[in-house]
PDB file of C-alpha atoms and ligand atoms in Angstrom:
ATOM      1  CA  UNK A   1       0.000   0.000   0.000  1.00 56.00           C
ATOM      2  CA  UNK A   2       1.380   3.459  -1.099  1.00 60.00           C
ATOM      3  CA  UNK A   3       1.619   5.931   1.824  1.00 60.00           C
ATOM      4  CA  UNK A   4      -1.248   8.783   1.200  1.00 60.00           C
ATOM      5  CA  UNK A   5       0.528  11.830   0.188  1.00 61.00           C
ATOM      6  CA  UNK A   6       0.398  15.083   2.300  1.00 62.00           C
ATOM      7  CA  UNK A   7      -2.148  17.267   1.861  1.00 68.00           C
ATOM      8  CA  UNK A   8      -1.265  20.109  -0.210  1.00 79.00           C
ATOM      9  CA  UNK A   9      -2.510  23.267   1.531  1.00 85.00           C
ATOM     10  CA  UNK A  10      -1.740  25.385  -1.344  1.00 86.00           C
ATOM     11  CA  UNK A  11      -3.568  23.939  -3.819  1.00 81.00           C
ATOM     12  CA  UNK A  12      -5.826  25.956  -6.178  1.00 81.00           C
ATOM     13  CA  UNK A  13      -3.254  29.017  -6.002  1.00 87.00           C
ATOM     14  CA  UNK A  14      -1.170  29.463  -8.974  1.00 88.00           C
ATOM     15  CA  UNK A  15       2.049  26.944  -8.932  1.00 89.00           C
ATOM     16  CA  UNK A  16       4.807  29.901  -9.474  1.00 92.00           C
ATOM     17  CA  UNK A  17       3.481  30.648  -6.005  1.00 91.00           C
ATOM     18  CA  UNK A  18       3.129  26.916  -4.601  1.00 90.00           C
ATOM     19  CA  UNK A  19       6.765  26.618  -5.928  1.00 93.00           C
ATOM     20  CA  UNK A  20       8.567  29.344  -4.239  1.00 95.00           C
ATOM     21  CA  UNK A  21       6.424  28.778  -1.013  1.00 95.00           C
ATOM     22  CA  UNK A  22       8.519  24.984  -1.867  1.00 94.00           C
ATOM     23  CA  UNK A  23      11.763  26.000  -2.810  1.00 96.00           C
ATOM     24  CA  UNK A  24      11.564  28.521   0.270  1.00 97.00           C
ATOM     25  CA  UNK A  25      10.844  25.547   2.851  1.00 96.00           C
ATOM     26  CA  UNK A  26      13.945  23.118   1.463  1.00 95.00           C
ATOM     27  CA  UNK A  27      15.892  26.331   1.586  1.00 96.00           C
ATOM     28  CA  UNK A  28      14.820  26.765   5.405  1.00 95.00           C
ATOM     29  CA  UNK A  29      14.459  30.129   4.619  1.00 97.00           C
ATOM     30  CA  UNK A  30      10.133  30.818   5.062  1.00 97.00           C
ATOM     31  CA  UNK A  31      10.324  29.725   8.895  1.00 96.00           C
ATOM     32  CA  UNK A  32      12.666  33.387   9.154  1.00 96.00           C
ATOM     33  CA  UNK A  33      10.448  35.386   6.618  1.00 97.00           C
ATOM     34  CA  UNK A  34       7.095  34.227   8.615  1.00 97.00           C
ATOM     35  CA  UNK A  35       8.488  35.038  11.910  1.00 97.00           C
ATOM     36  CA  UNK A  36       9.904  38.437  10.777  1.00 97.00           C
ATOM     37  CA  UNK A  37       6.314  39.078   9.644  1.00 97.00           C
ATOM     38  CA  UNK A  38       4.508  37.664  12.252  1.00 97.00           C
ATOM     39  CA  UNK A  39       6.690  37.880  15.353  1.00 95.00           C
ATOM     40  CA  UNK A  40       3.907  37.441  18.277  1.00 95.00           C
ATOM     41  CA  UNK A  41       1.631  34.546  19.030  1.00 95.00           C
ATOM     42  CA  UNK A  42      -1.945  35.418  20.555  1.00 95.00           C
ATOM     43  CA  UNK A  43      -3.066  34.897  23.769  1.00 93.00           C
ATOM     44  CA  UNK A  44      -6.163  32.794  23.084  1.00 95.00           C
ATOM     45  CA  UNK A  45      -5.375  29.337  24.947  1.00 91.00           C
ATOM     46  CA  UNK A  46      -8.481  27.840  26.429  1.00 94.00           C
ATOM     47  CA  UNK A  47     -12.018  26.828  25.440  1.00 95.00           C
ATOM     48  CA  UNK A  48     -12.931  29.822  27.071  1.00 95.00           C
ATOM     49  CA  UNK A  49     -10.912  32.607  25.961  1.00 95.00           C
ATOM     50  CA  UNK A  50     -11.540  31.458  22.168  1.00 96.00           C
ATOM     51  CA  UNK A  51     -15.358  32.062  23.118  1.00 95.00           C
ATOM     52  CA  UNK A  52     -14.983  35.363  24.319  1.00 95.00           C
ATOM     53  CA  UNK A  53     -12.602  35.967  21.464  1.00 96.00           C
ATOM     54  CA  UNK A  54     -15.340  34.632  18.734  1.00 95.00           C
ATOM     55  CA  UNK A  55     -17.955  36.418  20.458  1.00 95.00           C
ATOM     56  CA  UNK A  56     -16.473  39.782  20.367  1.00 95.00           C
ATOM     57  CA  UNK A  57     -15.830  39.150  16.710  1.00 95.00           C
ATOM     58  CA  UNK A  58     -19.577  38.062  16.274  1.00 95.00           C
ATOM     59  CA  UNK A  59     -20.944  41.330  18.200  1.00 94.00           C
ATOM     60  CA  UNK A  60     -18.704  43.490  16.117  1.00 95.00           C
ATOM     61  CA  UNK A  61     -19.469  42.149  12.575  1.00 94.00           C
ATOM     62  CA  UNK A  62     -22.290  39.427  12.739  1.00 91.00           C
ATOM     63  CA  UNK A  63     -24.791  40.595  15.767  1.00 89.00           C
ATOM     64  CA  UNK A  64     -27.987  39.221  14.586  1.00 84.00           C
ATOM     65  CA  UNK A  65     -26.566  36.068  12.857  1.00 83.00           C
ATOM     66  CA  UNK A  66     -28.167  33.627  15.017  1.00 78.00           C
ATOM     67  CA  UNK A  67     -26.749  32.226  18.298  1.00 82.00           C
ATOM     68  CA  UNK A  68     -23.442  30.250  19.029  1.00 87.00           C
ATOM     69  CA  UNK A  69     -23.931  27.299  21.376  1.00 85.00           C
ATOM     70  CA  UNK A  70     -20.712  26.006  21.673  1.00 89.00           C
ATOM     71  CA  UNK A  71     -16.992  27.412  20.856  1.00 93.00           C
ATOM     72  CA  UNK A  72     -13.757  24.965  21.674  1.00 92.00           C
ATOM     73  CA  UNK A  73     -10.208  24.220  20.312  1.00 92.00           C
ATOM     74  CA  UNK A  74     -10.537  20.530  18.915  1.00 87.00           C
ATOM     75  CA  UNK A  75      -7.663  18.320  19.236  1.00 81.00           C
ATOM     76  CA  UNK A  76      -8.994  15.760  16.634  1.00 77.00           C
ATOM     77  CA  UNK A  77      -9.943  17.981  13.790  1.00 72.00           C
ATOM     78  CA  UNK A  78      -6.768  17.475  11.260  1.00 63.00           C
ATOM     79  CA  UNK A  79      -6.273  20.297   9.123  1.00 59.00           C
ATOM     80  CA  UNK A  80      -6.911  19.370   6.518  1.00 53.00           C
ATOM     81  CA  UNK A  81      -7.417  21.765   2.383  1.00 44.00           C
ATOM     82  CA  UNK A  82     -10.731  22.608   3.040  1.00 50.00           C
ATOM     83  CA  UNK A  83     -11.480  22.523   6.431  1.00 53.00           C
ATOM     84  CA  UNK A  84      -9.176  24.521   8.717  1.00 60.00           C
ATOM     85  CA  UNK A  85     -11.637  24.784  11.431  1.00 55.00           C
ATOM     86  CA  UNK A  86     -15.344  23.704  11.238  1.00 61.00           C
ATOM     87  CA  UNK A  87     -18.932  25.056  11.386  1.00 59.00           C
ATOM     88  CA  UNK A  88     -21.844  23.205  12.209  1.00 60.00           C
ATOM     89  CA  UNK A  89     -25.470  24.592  12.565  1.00 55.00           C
ATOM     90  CA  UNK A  90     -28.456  22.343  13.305  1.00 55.00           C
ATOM     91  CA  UNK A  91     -31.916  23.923  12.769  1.00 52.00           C
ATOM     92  CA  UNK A  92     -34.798  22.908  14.652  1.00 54.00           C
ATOM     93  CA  UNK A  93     -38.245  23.371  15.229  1.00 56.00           C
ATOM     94  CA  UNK A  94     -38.983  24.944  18.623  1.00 53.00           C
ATOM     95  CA  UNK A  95     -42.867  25.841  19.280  1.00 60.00           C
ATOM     96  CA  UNK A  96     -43.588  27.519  15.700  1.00 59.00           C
ATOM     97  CA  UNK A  97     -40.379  29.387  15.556  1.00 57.00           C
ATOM     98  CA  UNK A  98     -37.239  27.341  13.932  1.00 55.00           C
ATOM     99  CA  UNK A  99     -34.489  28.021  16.193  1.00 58.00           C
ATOM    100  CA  UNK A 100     -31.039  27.500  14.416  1.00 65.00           C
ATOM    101  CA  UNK A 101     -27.763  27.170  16.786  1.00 72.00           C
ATOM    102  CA  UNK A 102     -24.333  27.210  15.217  1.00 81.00           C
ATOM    103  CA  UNK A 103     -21.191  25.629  16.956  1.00 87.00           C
ATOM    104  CA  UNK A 104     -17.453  26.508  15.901  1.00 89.00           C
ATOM    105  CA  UNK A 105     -14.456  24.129  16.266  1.00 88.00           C
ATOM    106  CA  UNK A 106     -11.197  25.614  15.689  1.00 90.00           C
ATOM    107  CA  UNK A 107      -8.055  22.883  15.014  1.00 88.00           C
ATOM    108  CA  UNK A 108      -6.191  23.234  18.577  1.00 89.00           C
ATOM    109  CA  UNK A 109      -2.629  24.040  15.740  1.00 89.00           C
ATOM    110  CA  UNK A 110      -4.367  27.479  15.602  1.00 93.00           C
ATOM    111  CA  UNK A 111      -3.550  27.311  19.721  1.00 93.00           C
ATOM    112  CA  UNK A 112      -0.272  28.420  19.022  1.00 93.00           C
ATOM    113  CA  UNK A 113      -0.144  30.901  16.161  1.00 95.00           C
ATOM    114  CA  UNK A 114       0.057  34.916  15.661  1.00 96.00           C
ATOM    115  CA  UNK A 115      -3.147  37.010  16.520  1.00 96.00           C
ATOM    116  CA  UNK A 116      -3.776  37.304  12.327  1.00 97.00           C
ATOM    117  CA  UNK A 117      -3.998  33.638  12.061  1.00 95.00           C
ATOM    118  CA  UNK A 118      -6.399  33.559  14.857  1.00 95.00           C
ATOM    119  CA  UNK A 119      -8.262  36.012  13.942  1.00 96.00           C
ATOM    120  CA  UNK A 120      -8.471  35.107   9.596  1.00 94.00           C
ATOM    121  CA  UNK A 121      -9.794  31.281  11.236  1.00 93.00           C
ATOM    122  CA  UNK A 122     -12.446  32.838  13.242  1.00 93.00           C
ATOM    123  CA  UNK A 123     -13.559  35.014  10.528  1.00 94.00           C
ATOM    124  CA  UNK A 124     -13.619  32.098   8.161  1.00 92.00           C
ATOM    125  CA  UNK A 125     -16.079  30.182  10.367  1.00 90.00           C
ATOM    126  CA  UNK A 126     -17.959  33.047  11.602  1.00 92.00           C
ATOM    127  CA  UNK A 127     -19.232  34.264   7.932  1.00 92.00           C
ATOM    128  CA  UNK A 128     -19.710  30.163   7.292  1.00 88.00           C
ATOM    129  CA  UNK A 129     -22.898  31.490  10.148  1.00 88.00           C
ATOM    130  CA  UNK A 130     -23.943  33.296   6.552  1.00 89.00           C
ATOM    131  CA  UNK A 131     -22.949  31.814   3.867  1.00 89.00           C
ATOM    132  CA  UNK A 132     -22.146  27.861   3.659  1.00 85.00           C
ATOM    133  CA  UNK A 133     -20.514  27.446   0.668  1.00 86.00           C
ATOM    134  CA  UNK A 134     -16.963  29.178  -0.446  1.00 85.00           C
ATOM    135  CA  UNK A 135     -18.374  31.652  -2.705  1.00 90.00           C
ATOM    136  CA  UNK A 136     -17.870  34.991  -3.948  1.00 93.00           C
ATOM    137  CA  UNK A 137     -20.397  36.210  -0.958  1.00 95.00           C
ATOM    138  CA  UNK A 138     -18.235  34.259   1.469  1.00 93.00           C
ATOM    139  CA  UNK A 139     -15.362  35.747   0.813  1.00 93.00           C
ATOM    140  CA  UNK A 140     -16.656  39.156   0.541  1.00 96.00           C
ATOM    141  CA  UNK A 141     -17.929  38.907   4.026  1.00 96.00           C
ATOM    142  CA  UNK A 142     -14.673  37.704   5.118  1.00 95.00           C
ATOM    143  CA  UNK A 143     -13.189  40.706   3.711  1.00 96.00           C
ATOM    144  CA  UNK A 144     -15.105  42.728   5.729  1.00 97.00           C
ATOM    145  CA  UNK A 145     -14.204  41.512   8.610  1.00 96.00           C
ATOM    146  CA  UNK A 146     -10.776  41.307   7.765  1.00 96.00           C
ATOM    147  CA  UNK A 147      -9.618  43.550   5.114  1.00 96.00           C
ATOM    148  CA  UNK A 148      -6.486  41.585   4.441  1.00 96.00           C
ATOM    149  CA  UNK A 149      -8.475  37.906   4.149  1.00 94.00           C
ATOM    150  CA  UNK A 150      -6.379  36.479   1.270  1.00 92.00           C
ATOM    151  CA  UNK A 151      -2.983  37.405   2.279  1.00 95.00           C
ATOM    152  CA  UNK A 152      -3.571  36.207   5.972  1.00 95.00           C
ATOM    153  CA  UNK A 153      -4.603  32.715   4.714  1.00 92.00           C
ATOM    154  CA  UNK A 154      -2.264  32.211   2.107  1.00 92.00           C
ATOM    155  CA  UNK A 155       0.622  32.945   4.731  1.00 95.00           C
ATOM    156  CA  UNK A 156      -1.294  30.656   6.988  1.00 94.00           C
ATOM    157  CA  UNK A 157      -1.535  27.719   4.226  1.00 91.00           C
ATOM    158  CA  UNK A 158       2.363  28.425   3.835  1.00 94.00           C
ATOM    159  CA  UNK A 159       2.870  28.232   7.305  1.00 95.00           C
ATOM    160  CA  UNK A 160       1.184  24.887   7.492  1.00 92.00           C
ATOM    161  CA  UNK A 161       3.327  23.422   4.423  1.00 92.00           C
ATOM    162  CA  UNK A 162       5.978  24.303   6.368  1.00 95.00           C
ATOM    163  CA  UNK A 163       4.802  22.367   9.743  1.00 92.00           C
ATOM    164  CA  UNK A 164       4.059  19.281   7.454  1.00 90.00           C
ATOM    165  CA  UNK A 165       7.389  19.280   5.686  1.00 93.00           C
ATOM    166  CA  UNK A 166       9.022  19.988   8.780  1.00 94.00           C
ATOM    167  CA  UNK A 167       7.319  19.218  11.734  1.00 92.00           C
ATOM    168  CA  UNK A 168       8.539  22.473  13.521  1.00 93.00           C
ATOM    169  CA  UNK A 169       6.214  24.671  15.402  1.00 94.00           C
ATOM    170  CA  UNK A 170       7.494  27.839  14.564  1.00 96.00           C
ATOM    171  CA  UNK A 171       5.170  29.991  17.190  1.00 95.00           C
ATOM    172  CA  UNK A 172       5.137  27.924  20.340  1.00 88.00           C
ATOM    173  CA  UNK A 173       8.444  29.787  22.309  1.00 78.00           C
ATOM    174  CA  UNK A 174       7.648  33.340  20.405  1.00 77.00           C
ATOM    175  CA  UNK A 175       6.477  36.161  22.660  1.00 81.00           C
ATOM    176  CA  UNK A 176       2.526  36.149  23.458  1.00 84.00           C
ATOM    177  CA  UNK A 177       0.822  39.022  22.285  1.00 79.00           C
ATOM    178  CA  UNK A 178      -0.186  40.635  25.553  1.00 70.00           C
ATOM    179  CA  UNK A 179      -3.674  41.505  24.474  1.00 63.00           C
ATOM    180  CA  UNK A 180      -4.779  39.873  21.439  1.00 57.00           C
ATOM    181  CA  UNK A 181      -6.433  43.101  19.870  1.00 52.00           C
ATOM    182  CA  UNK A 182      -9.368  42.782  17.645  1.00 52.00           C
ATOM    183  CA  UNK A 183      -9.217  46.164  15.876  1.00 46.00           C
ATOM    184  CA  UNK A 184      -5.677  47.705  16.335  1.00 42.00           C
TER     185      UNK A 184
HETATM  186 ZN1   ZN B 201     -15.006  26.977   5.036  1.00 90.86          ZN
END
């Protein structure tokens, strides 16, 4: 039986980019460039902190987007192309009214990454509260909540090419961001 081959977190960008994000990682040369550009990690450790931390998030951009019943770091979600953290929302019929409640799960690798990689997760599942499938609404309403989306998570995706090819945490001895700011 062939081993399964790693998954390829930058696929679907164009491959002059997948190659240099490549050629940087046998070069050991994008673990420096990351940290120089990223040189905290948040502060976000627990169950509990991510709540507040997606709740904030929610007031500010998403208020009346239905209800979040449950917010948690998961150990056993892999990260996997398509599903860096995931969103679930079961609907249900509660007297006449059809109450809908919407859990997040965030891959516990996020625990120990820079406040932008926090934050471009949360986002990501937040606006799934919206709209389900990856579509040009999606990602507008992940733009407005964070203006800089697409660069965040292709920096991310390079970041986690470089933990698979490597196996080295790059954020878990940096500095902690004191206060993980939502709007700075
Ligand atoms: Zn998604």
């Amino acid at each position: 039986m062939r081993p399964k081959p790693p998954p390829n977190y930058l696929a679907g960008y164009p491959v002059a980019l997948t190659e240099q994000v490549q050629r940087l990682i046998e070069q050991d040369l994008l673990a420096d460039i990351l940290l120089q550009k990223y040189p905290l990690a948040h502060a976000v450790r627990t169950d509990k902190a991510l709540y507040d931390y997606v709740l904030e998030l929610k007031g500010a951009y998403l208020r009346n987007a239905g209800q979040l019943s449950k917010v948690a770091f998961d150990s056993k979600l892999h990260v996997i192309q398509h599903a860096l953290g995931t969103h679930t929302s079961i609907s249900r019929v509660q007297g006449t009214k059809l109450k809908s409640k919407s859990e997040i799960r965030v891959a516990a690798v996020f625990k120990e990454m820079p406040p932008e990689f926090l934050r471009m997760i949360v986002v990501h599942e937040l606006a799934h509260i919206k709209e389900r499938e990856h579509d040009k609404a999606f990602y507008q309403l992940c733009r407005h909540m964070e203006p800089d989306y697409h660069q965040v998570e292709f920096d991310l995706r390079a970041y986690l090419s470089h933990l698979e090819a490597t196996g080295q945490p790059l954020w878990s001895a940096a500095t902690v961001d004191a206060v993980t700011p939502l709007d700075e």
